[in-house]
Amino acid sequence: MQRRLLTGLLAGAVGLMATTAMAADKVTLQLKWVTQAQFAGYYVAADKGFYKDENLEVEIKPGGPDIAPPQVIAGGGADVIIDWMPSALASREKGVPLVNIAQPFKSSGMMLTCRKDTGIKSPADFKDKTLGVWFFGNEYPFLSWMSQLKIPTDGSAGGVTVLKQGFNVDPLLQKQADCVSTMTYNEYWQVIDAGIPESELVVFKYQDQGVATLEDGLYVLEDNLKDPAFVDKMARFVRASMKGWKYAEANPDEAAEIVLDNDATGAQTEKHQKRMMGEIAKLTAGSNGALDPADYERTVNTLLKGGSSPVITKKPENAWTHLITDKALK
């Protein structure tokens, strides 16, 4: 009887140890915006079991207009966040020690979209015009660009009037602004769908203007990188996420469907998400997840050229690392 009881206890202990060993490591990811194809790689990685294969249980938290990812991670609400580098570096300078651990987006999708009937043909024609600009950290590339063009943004003669743009294109449709901020994969198509044909628009891509800054990178808090267990967990997370991104690039329609399945709001449409995924694939193309130091330097130099009010006041130190991607990609 005692031997049977002991055997049972040992079996239970072994089972408990096995369960403990198999327990998935939890990761909380905070998105920069709402559930959409902009984040398809992460939803695909979850759907296809890529995270599970790395023994990870990943919670993907959608963002929104009132959610600032740097504040979320600073408050302990996420292990890793998605943010644009201008916002992340500005946050770092203000005391939130964010570090870029991976850069799935190689190219910028940011643009200014203008009505052709405003007479705007080149950036020099922005003077004395009203331009719609997103804030909450998204204004930094724009302000830097205007500074390089030596165009004041205070509404004075020869300058531009900055209209604080909501996350829609209404100011352009209602002619409250001559140009508005758009992304290649989202708001630009809202303009088209609203009935303004491409032939009546003039588009200025930040990438083409030489002022592109890195978008949609993965950031963690610097102190966490001192923990080998955290580093290992993030390496597995990045490896699975990049697998998700490459799958999404190769299977854009399926990726869009996976995003739609994860949209709890039901606000997204199949047409819009499939079109968005096609554009997003152009931005992630060429990236294996590792940050290109040249892209980083271009971003920093762009942000420092902010005239009297630069986005960052000095070159950041230790703001990015290859520690995670080196482990993830080997």
mmCIF file of C-alpha atoms in Angstrom:
data_model
loop_
_atom_site.group_PDB
_atom_site.id
_atom_site.type_symbol
_atom_site.label_atom_id
_atom_site.label_comp_id
_atom_site.label_asym_id
_atom_site.label_seq_id
_atom_site.Cartn_x
_atom_site.Cartn_y
_atom_site.Cartn_z
ATOM 1 C CA MET A 1 0.000 0.000 0.000
ATOM 2 C CA GLN A 2 2.803 2.367 0.962
ATOM 3 C CA ARG A 3 4.778 1.452 -2.166
ATOM 4 C CA ARG A 4 1.714 2.122 -4.369
ATOM 5 C CA LEU A 5 1.152 5.467 -2.601
ATOM 6 C CA LEU A 6 4.816 6.396 -3.021
ATOM 7 C CA THR A 7 4.718 5.426 -6.697
ATOM 8 C CA GLY A 8 1.616 7.563 -7.138
ATOM 9 C CA LEU A 9 3.246 10.513 -5.410
ATOM 10 C CA LEU A 10 6.370 10.181 -7.559
ATOM 11 C CA ALA A 11 4.296 9.974 -10.727
ATOM 12 C CA GLY A 12 2.386 13.068 -9.661
ATOM 13 C CA ALA A 13 5.619 14.931 -8.929
ATOM 14 C CA VAL A 14 7.090 13.980 -12.324
ATOM 15 C CA GLY A 15 3.881 15.046 -14.007
ATOM 16 C CA LEU A 16 3.937 18.372 -12.176
ATOM 17 C CA MET A 17 7.558 18.937 -13.182
ATOM 18 C CA ALA A 18 6.744 18.137 -16.806
ATOM 19 C CA THR A 19 3.800 20.527 -16.754
ATOM 20 C CA THR A 20 5.971 23.243 -15.241
ATOM 21 C CA ALA A 21 8.695 22.651 -17.837
ATOM 22 C CA MET A 22 6.159 22.820 -20.660
ATOM 23 C CA ALA A 23 4.389 25.953 -19.418
ATOM 24 C CA ALA A 24 4.618 28.537 -22.201
ATOM 25 C CA ASP A 25 6.434 31.795 -21.539
ATOM 26 C CA LYS A 26 4.007 34.696 -21.635
ATOM 27 C CA VAL A 27 4.663 37.779 -23.773
ATOM 28 C CA THR A 28 2.432 40.842 -23.954
ATOM 29 C CA LEU A 29 2.750 42.862 -27.168
ATOM 30 C CA GLN A 30 1.254 46.369 -27.352
ATOM 31 C CA LEU A 31 0.348 47.444 -30.889
ATOM 32 C CA LYS A 32 0.701 51.043 -32.050
ATOM 33 C CA TRP A 33 -2.789 51.113 -33.542
ATOM 34 C CA VAL A 34 -5.984 49.101 -33.913
ATOM 35 C CA THR A 35 -6.127 45.552 -35.263
ATOM 36 C CA GLN A 36 -5.333 45.793 -38.975
ATOM 37 C CA ALA A 37 -2.958 44.373 -41.595
ATOM 38 C CA GLN A 38 -0.245 46.785 -40.411
ATOM 39 C CA PHE A 39 0.346 44.141 -37.709
ATOM 40 C CA ALA A 40 -0.414 41.045 -39.776
ATOM 41 C CA GLY A 41 2.894 39.313 -39.028
ATOM 42 C CA TYR A 42 2.071 39.002 -35.335
ATOM 43 C CA TYR A 43 -1.460 37.723 -35.884
ATOM 44 C CA VAL A 44 -0.179 35.240 -38.485
ATOM 45 C CA ALA A 45 2.530 34.021 -36.077
ATOM 46 C CA ALA A 46 -0.153 33.380 -33.466
ATOM 47 C CA ASP A 47 -2.605 31.790 -35.909
ATOM 48 C CA LYS A 48 -0.054 29.501 -37.559
ATOM 49 C CA GLY A 49 1.376 28.298 -34.259
ATOM 50 C CA PHE A 50 4.775 29.937 -34.758
ATOM 51 C CA TYR A 51 4.677 31.364 -31.227
ATOM 52 C CA LYS A 52 3.534 28.032 -29.831
ATOM 53 C CA ASP A 53 6.456 26.340 -31.613
ATOM 54 C CA GLU A 54 8.754 28.661 -29.629
ATOM 55 C CA ASN A 55 6.951 27.800 -26.368
ATOM 56 C CA LEU A 56 5.387 31.258 -26.183
ATOM 57 C CA GLU A 57 1.919 32.443 -25.241
ATOM 58 C CA VAL A 58 1.564 35.884 -26.799
ATOM 59 C CA GLU A 59 -1.138 38.373 -25.904
ATOM 60 C CA ILE A 60 -1.573 40.979 -28.655
ATOM 61 C CA LYS A 61 -3.107 44.177 -27.278
ATOM 62 C CA PRO A 62 -4.647 46.492 -29.900
ATOM 63 C CA GLY A 63 -3.843 50.185 -29.698
ATOM 64 C CA GLY A 64 -5.916 53.237 -30.536
ATOM 65 C CA PRO A 65 -5.947 57.038 -30.557
ATOM 66 C CA ASP A 66 -5.737 57.247 -26.756
ATOM 67 C CA ILE A 67 -3.047 54.597 -26.282
ATOM 68 C CA ALA A 68 0.631 55.594 -26.247
ATOM 69 C CA PRO A 69 2.766 52.427 -26.348
ATOM 70 C CA PRO A 70 5.745 54.012 -24.486
ATOM 71 C CA GLN A 71 3.432 54.884 -21.596
ATOM 72 C CA VAL A 72 1.986 51.355 -21.606
ATOM 73 C CA ILE A 73 5.389 49.665 -21.335
ATOM 74 C CA ALA A 74 6.640 52.213 -18.786
ATOM 75 C CA GLY A 75 3.625 51.347 -16.644
ATOM 76 C CA GLY A 76 4.260 47.609 -16.857
ATOM 77 C CA GLY A 77 1.410 46.909 -19.274
ATOM 78 C CA ALA A 78 3.542 45.223 -21.949
ATOM 79 C CA ASP A 79 6.824 43.344 -22.405
ATOM 80 C CA VAL A 80 7.390 44.696 -25.910
ATOM 81 C CA ILE A 81 5.763 47.456 -27.945
ATOM 82 C CA ILE A 82 5.503 48.537 -31.553
ATOM 83 C CA ASP A 83 6.396 52.162 -32.130
ATOM 84 C CA TRP A 84 7.874 54.493 -34.705
ATOM 85 C CA MET A 85 11.495 55.358 -34.012
ATOM 86 C CA PRO A 86 10.935 59.150 -33.736
ATOM 87 C CA SER A 87 8.432 58.567 -30.938
ATOM 88 C CA ALA A 88 10.630 55.925 -29.289
ATOM 89 C CA LEU A 89 13.773 58.096 -29.347
ATOM 90 C CA ALA A 90 11.868 61.141 -28.081
ATOM 91 C CA SER A 91 10.457 58.981 -25.268
ATOM 92 C CA ARG A 92 13.947 57.705 -24.471
ATOM 93 C CA GLU A 93 15.294 61.234 -24.186
ATOM 94 C CA LYS A 94 12.403 62.072 -21.860
ATOM 95 C CA GLY A 95 13.246 59.194 -19.528
ATOM 96 C CA VAL A 96 11.539 56.056 -20.864
ATOM 97 C CA PRO A 97 14.575 53.855 -21.683
ATOM 98 C CA LEU A 98 13.282 52.182 -24.854
ATOM 99 C CA VAL A 99 15.620 50.042 -26.939
ATOM 100 C CA ASN A 100 14.935 48.829 -30.481
ATOM 101 C CA ILE A 101 15.422 45.050 -30.577
ATOM 102 C CA ALA A 102 14.109 44.387 -34.111
ATOM 103 C CA GLN A 103 12.960 46.319 -37.178
ATOM 104 C CA PRO A 104 10.421 44.389 -39.309
ATOM 105 C CA PHE A 105 9.564 47.502 -41.375
ATOM 106 C CA LYS A 106 12.380 48.395 -43.773
ATOM 107 C CA SER A 107 10.657 51.284 -45.588
ATOM 108 C CA SER A 108 8.406 54.162 -44.565
ATOM 109 C CA GLY A 109 4.773 54.332 -45.621
ATOM 110 C CA MET A 110 4.241 57.947 -44.566
ATOM 111 C CA MET A 111 3.121 60.562 -47.102
ATOM 112 C CA LEU A 112 1.564 63.966 -47.498
ATOM 113 C CA THR A 113 -1.349 63.736 -49.909
ATOM 114 C CA CYS A 114 -2.444 67.015 -51.528
ATOM 115 C CA ARG A 115 -5.201 68.135 -53.838
ATOM 116 C CA LYS A 116 -3.768 69.011 -57.250
ATOM 117 C CA ASP A 117 -6.128 72.003 -57.529
ATOM 118 C CA THR A 118 -4.239 73.716 -54.676
ATOM 119 C CA GLY A 119 -1.369 74.352 -57.101
ATOM 120 C CA ILE A 120 1.092 72.313 -55.050
ATOM 121 C CA LYS A 121 3.618 70.635 -57.319
ATOM 122 C CA SER A 122 6.696 70.427 -55.103
ATOM 123 C CA PRO A 123 7.536 70.841 -51.397
ATOM 124 C CA ALA A 124 8.448 74.483 -52.069
ATOM 125 C CA ASP A 125 4.758 75.085 -52.765
ATOM 126 C CA PHE A 126 3.794 74.177 -49.184
ATOM 127 C CA LYS A 127 4.409 77.784 -48.130
ATOM 128 C CA ASP A 128 1.238 79.579 -46.997
ATOM 129 C CA LYS A 129 -0.740 76.343 -47.199
ATOM 130 C CA THR A 130 -2.598 74.394 -44.506
ATOM 131 C CA LEU A 131 -1.255 70.916 -43.884
ATOM 132 C CA GLY A 132 -2.918 68.209 -41.821
ATOM 133 C CA VAL A 133 -0.528 66.536 -39.385
ATOM 134 C CA TRP A 134 -0.989 63.701 -36.911
ATOM 135 C CA PHE A 135 0.314 64.273 -33.403
ATOM 136 C CA PHE A 136 0.916 61.881 -30.473
ATOM 137 C CA GLY A 137 4.493 61.334 -31.692
ATOM 138 C CA ASN A 138 3.631 61.061 -35.375
ATOM 139 C CA GLU A 139 4.369 64.762 -35.966
ATOM 140 C CA TYR A 140 8.118 64.408 -35.488
ATOM 141 C CA PRO A 141 9.082 63.392 -39.051
ATOM 142 C CA PHE A 142 6.907 66.188 -40.461
ATOM 143 C CA LEU A 143 8.395 68.899 -38.233
ATOM 144 C CA SER A 144 11.889 67.721 -39.089
ATOM 145 C CA TRP A 145 11.092 67.814 -42.807
ATOM 146 C CA MET A 146 9.718 71.353 -42.614
ATOM 147 C CA SER A 147 12.799 72.438 -40.671
ATOM 148 C CA GLN A 148 15.050 71.067 -43.414
ATOM 149 C CA LEU A 149 12.957 72.938 -45.994
ATOM 150 C CA LYS A 150 13.322 76.052 -43.787
ATOM 151 C CA ILE A 151 9.534 76.451 -43.756
ATOM 152 C CA PRO A 152 8.148 77.746 -40.423
ATOM 153 C CA THR A 153 5.246 75.771 -38.958
ATOM 154 C CA ASP A 154 3.735 78.624 -36.936
ATOM 155 C CA GLY A 155 1.323 79.856 -39.586
ATOM 156 C CA SER A 156 3.366 82.988 -40.321
ATOM 157 C CA ALA A 157 3.735 84.413 -43.827
ATOM 158 C CA GLY A 158 5.834 82.058 -45.940
ATOM 159 C CA GLY A 159 5.252 79.265 -43.464
ATOM 160 C CA VAL A 160 2.626 76.568 -43.142
ATOM 161 C CA THR A 161 -0.427 76.373 -40.953
ATOM 162 C CA VAL A 162 -0.464 73.030 -39.177
ATOM 163 C CA LEU A 163 -3.913 71.523 -38.742
ATOM 164 C CA LYS A 164 -3.993 68.953 -35.968
ATOM 165 C CA GLN A 165 -5.426 66.089 -37.973
ATOM 166 C CA GLY A 166 -7.596 63.379 -36.532
ATOM 167 C CA PHE A 167 -7.055 59.829 -37.705
ATOM 168 C CA ASN A 168 -9.087 60.363 -40.862
ATOM 169 C CA VAL A 169 -8.847 62.376 -44.095
ATOM 170 C CA ASP A 170 -11.864 64.656 -43.590
ATOM 171 C CA PRO A 171 -9.828 67.912 -43.730
ATOM 172 C CA LEU A 172 -8.798 67.133 -47.322
ATOM 173 C CA LEU A 173 -12.266 65.991 -48.367
ATOM 174 C CA GLN A 174 -13.854 69.103 -46.845
ATOM 175 C CA LYS A 175 -11.090 71.402 -48.168
ATOM 176 C CA GLN A 176 -10.083 72.488 -44.664
ATOM 177 C CA ALA A 177 -6.506 71.505 -45.537
ATOM 178 C CA ASP A 178 -4.527 71.558 -48.768
ATOM 179 C CA CYS A 179 -2.688 68.357 -47.810
ATOM 180 C CA VAL A 180 -3.157 65.705 -45.159
ATOM 181 C CA SER A 181 -0.991 63.016 -43.639
ATOM 182 C CA THR A 182 -1.644 59.567 -45.071
ATOM 183 C CA MET A 183 -0.039 56.142 -45.008
ATOM 184 C CA THR A 184 0.503 54.245 -48.256
ATOM 185 C CA TYR A 185 -1.472 51.363 -46.802
ATOM 186 C CA ASN A 186 -4.389 53.128 -45.146
ATOM 187 C CA GLU A 187 -5.550 56.752 -45.318
ATOM 188 C CA TYR A 188 -4.478 57.291 -48.940
ATOM 189 C CA TRP A 189 -7.035 54.704 -49.979
ATOM 190 C CA GLN A 190 -9.667 56.393 -47.824
ATOM 191 C CA VAL A 191 -9.189 59.469 -50.023
ATOM 192 C CA ILE A 192 -9.582 57.367 -53.164
ATOM 193 C CA ASP A 193 -12.622 55.548 -51.789
ATOM 194 C CA ALA A 194 -14.191 58.904 -50.895
ATOM 195 C CA GLY A 195 -14.303 59.732 -54.606
ATOM 196 C CA ILE A 196 -11.167 61.763 -55.320
ATOM 197 C CA PRO A 197 -9.329 60.027 -58.204
ATOM 198 C CA GLU A 198 -5.564 59.571 -58.133
ATOM 199 C CA SER A 199 -5.286 61.935 -61.114
ATOM 200 C CA GLU A 200 -6.473 64.806 -58.873
ATOM 201 C CA LEU A 201 -3.886 64.127 -56.150
ATOM 202 C CA VAL A 202 -0.217 64.945 -55.621
ATOM 203 C CA VAL A 203 1.660 62.673 -53.256
ATOM 204 C CA PHE A 204 4.939 63.280 -51.415
ATOM 205 C CA LYS A 205 6.441 60.153 -49.868
ATOM 206 C CA TYR A 206 8.792 60.760 -46.965
ATOM 207 C CA GLN A 207 10.909 57.885 -48.321
ATOM 208 C CA ASP A 208 11.390 59.748 -51.636
ATOM 209 C CA GLN A 209 12.073 63.093 -49.929
ATOM 210 C CA GLY A 210 15.049 61.695 -47.999
ATOM 211 C CA VAL A 211 13.399 62.342 -44.640
ATOM 212 C CA ALA A 212 11.985 58.879 -44.006
ATOM 213 C CA THR A 213 12.280 57.695 -40.439
ATOM 214 C CA LEU A 214 11.908 54.107 -39.269
ATOM 215 C CA GLU A 215 8.395 52.953 -38.472
ATOM 216 C CA ASP A 216 6.946 49.934 -36.648
ATOM 217 C CA GLY A 217 9.968 48.663 -34.760
ATOM 218 C CA LEU A 218 9.920 46.413 -31.680
ATOM 219 C CA TYR A 219 11.011 48.084 -28.432
ATOM 220 C CA VAL A 220 11.634 46.893 -24.884
ATOM 221 C CA LEU A 221 12.860 48.548 -21.688
ATOM 222 C CA GLU A 222 16.648 48.643 -21.445
ATOM 223 C CA ASP A 223 16.931 47.098 -17.973
ATOM 224 C CA ASN A 224 15.080 43.973 -19.095
ATOM 225 C CA LEU A 225 17.902 43.186 -21.522
ATOM 226 C CA LYS A 226 20.147 42.444 -18.524
ATOM 227 C CA ASP A 227 17.996 39.379 -17.798
ATOM 228 C CA PRO A 228 19.174 36.334 -19.849
ATOM 229 C CA ALA A 229 15.742 34.710 -19.563
ATOM 230 C CA PHE A 230 14.078 37.833 -21.017
ATOM 231 C CA VAL A 231 16.646 37.992 -23.829
ATOM 232 C CA ASP A 232 15.990 34.342 -24.679
ATOM 233 C CA LYS A 233 12.227 34.916 -24.636
ATOM 234 C CA MET A 234 12.505 37.956 -26.916
ATOM 235 C CA ALA A 235 14.773 36.092 -29.342
ATOM 236 C CA ARG A 236 12.111 33.397 -29.677
ATOM 237 C CA PHE A 237 9.420 36.064 -30.009
ATOM 238 C CA VAL A 238 11.288 37.913 -32.779
ATOM 239 C CA ARG A 239 12.100 34.667 -34.614
ATOM 240 C CA ALA A 240 8.451 33.591 -34.619
ATOM 241 C CA SER A 241 7.231 37.107 -35.492
ATOM 242 C CA MET A 242 9.540 37.389 -38.508
ATOM 243 C CA LYS A 243 8.380 33.960 -39.631
ATOM 244 C CA GLY A 244 4.875 35.394 -39.417
ATOM 245 C CA TRP A 245 5.861 38.438 -41.444
ATOM 246 C CA LYS A 246 7.488 36.446 -44.227
ATOM 247 C CA TYR A 247 4.429 34.165 -44.372
ATOM 248 C CA ALA A 248 2.210 37.262 -44.590
ATOM 249 C CA GLU A 249 4.322 38.700 -47.432
ATOM 250 C CA ALA A 250 4.039 35.443 -49.376
ATOM 251 C CA ASN A 251 0.333 34.918 -48.599
ATOM 252 C CA PRO A 252 -1.169 38.433 -48.343
ATOM 253 C CA ASP A 253 -4.823 37.484 -48.832
ATOM 254 C CA GLU A 254 -4.660 34.729 -46.223
ATOM 255 C CA ALA A 255 -2.847 37.095 -43.845
ATOM 256 C CA ALA A 256 -5.595 39.689 -44.307
ATOM 257 C CA GLU A 257 -8.227 37.061 -43.501
ATOM 258 C CA ILE A 258 -6.357 36.150 -40.297
ATOM 259 C CA VAL A 259 -6.334 39.830 -39.304
ATOM 260 C CA LEU A 260 -10.081 40.056 -39.934
ATOM 261 C CA ASP A 261 -10.623 36.986 -37.741
ATOM 262 C CA ASN A 262 -8.854 38.839 -34.910
ATOM 263 C CA ASP A 263 -10.715 42.127 -35.301
ATOM 264 C CA ALA A 264 -13.020 42.102 -32.292
ATOM 265 C CA THR A 265 -14.592 45.413 -33.353
ATOM 266 C CA GLY A 266 -15.795 44.132 -36.724
ATOM 267 C CA ALA A 267 -14.855 47.547 -38.125
ATOM 268 C CA GLN A 268 -12.437 46.316 -40.790
ATOM 269 C CA THR A 269 -13.504 45.220 -44.270
ATOM 270 C CA GLU A 270 -12.049 42.470 -46.422
ATOM 271 C CA LYS A 271 -11.369 44.811 -49.354
ATOM 272 C CA HIS A 272 -9.512 47.335 -47.220
ATOM 273 C CA GLN A 273 -7.450 44.767 -45.316
ATOM 274 C CA LYS A 274 -6.377 42.868 -48.436
ATOM 275 C CA ARG A 275 -5.336 46.112 -50.101
ATOM 276 C CA MET A 276 -3.539 47.195 -46.918
ATOM 277 C CA MET A 277 -1.675 43.897 -46.674
ATOM 278 C CA GLY A 278 -0.457 44.306 -50.248
ATOM 279 C CA GLU A 279 1.018 47.709 -49.364
ATOM 280 C CA ILE A 280 2.416 46.558 -46.004
ATOM 281 C CA ALA A 281 4.288 43.728 -47.750
ATOM 282 C CA LYS A 282 6.240 46.389 -49.684
ATOM 283 C CA LEU A 283 7.389 47.958 -46.407
ATOM 284 C CA THR A 284 8.510 44.734 -44.712
ATOM 285 C CA ALA A 285 10.191 43.416 -47.875
ATOM 286 C CA GLY A 286 13.957 43.185 -47.496
ATOM 287 C CA SER A 287 13.923 42.995 -43.700
ATOM 288 C CA ASN A 288 14.979 39.906 -41.789
ATOM 289 C CA GLY A 289 14.165 41.715 -38.552
ATOM 290 C CA ALA A 290 17.647 43.086 -37.865
ATOM 291 C CA LEU A 291 17.924 46.877 -37.718
ATOM 292 C CA ASP A 292 20.121 48.351 -40.470
ATOM 293 C CA PRO A 293 22.504 50.792 -38.728
ATOM 294 C CA ALA A 294 22.439 53.048 -41.816
ATOM 295 C CA ASP A 295 18.646 53.353 -41.561
ATOM 296 C CA TYR A 296 19.035 54.172 -37.876
ATOM 297 C CA GLU A 297 21.630 56.879 -38.575
ATOM 298 C CA ARG A 298 19.418 58.424 -41.260
ATOM 299 C CA THR A 299 16.514 58.522 -38.829
ATOM 300 C CA VAL A 300 18.599 60.117 -36.066
ATOM 301 C CA ASN A 301 20.094 62.706 -38.420
ATOM 302 C CA THR A 302 16.626 63.589 -39.715
ATOM 303 C CA LEU A 303 15.329 64.046 -36.178
ATOM 304 C CA LEU A 304 18.279 66.204 -35.098
ATOM 305 C CA LYS A 305 17.646 68.621 -37.967
ATOM 306 C CA GLY A 306 14.667 70.129 -36.235
ATOM 307 C CA GLY A 307 15.893 73.728 -36.149
ATOM 308 C CA SER A 308 14.979 75.491 -32.926
ATOM 309 C CA SER A 309 12.833 72.567 -31.768
ATOM 310 C CA PRO A 310 14.468 69.283 -32.811
ATOM 311 C CA VAL A 311 12.736 66.026 -31.961
ATOM 312 C CA ILE A 312 15.819 64.924 -30.007
ATOM 313 C CA THR A 313 18.550 67.261 -28.803
ATOM 314 C CA LYS A 314 21.507 64.887 -29.006
ATOM 315 C CA LYS A 315 22.485 61.565 -30.550
ATOM 316 C CA PRO A 316 21.035 58.752 -28.435
ATOM 317 C CA GLU A 317 23.289 56.114 -26.913
ATOM 318 C CA ASN A 318 22.421 52.425 -26.649
ATOM 319 C CA ALA A 319 19.029 53.013 -28.269
ATOM 320 C CA TRP A 320 19.197 49.842 -30.345
ATOM 321 C CA THR A 321 20.773 46.418 -30.137
ATOM 322 C CA HIS A 322 21.411 43.397 -32.348
ATOM 323 C CA LEU A 323 21.526 41.177 -29.243
ATOM 324 C CA ILE A 324 18.049 39.765 -29.860
ATOM 325 C CA THR A 325 18.148 39.421 -33.657
ATOM 326 C CA ASP A 326 21.616 37.821 -33.533
ATOM 327 C CA LYS A 327 20.138 35.100 -31.312
ATOM 328 C CA ALA A 328 16.887 34.912 -33.275
ATOM 329 C CA LEU A 329 18.497 34.594 -36.712
ATOM 330 C CA LYS A 330 21.318 32.169 -36.009
#
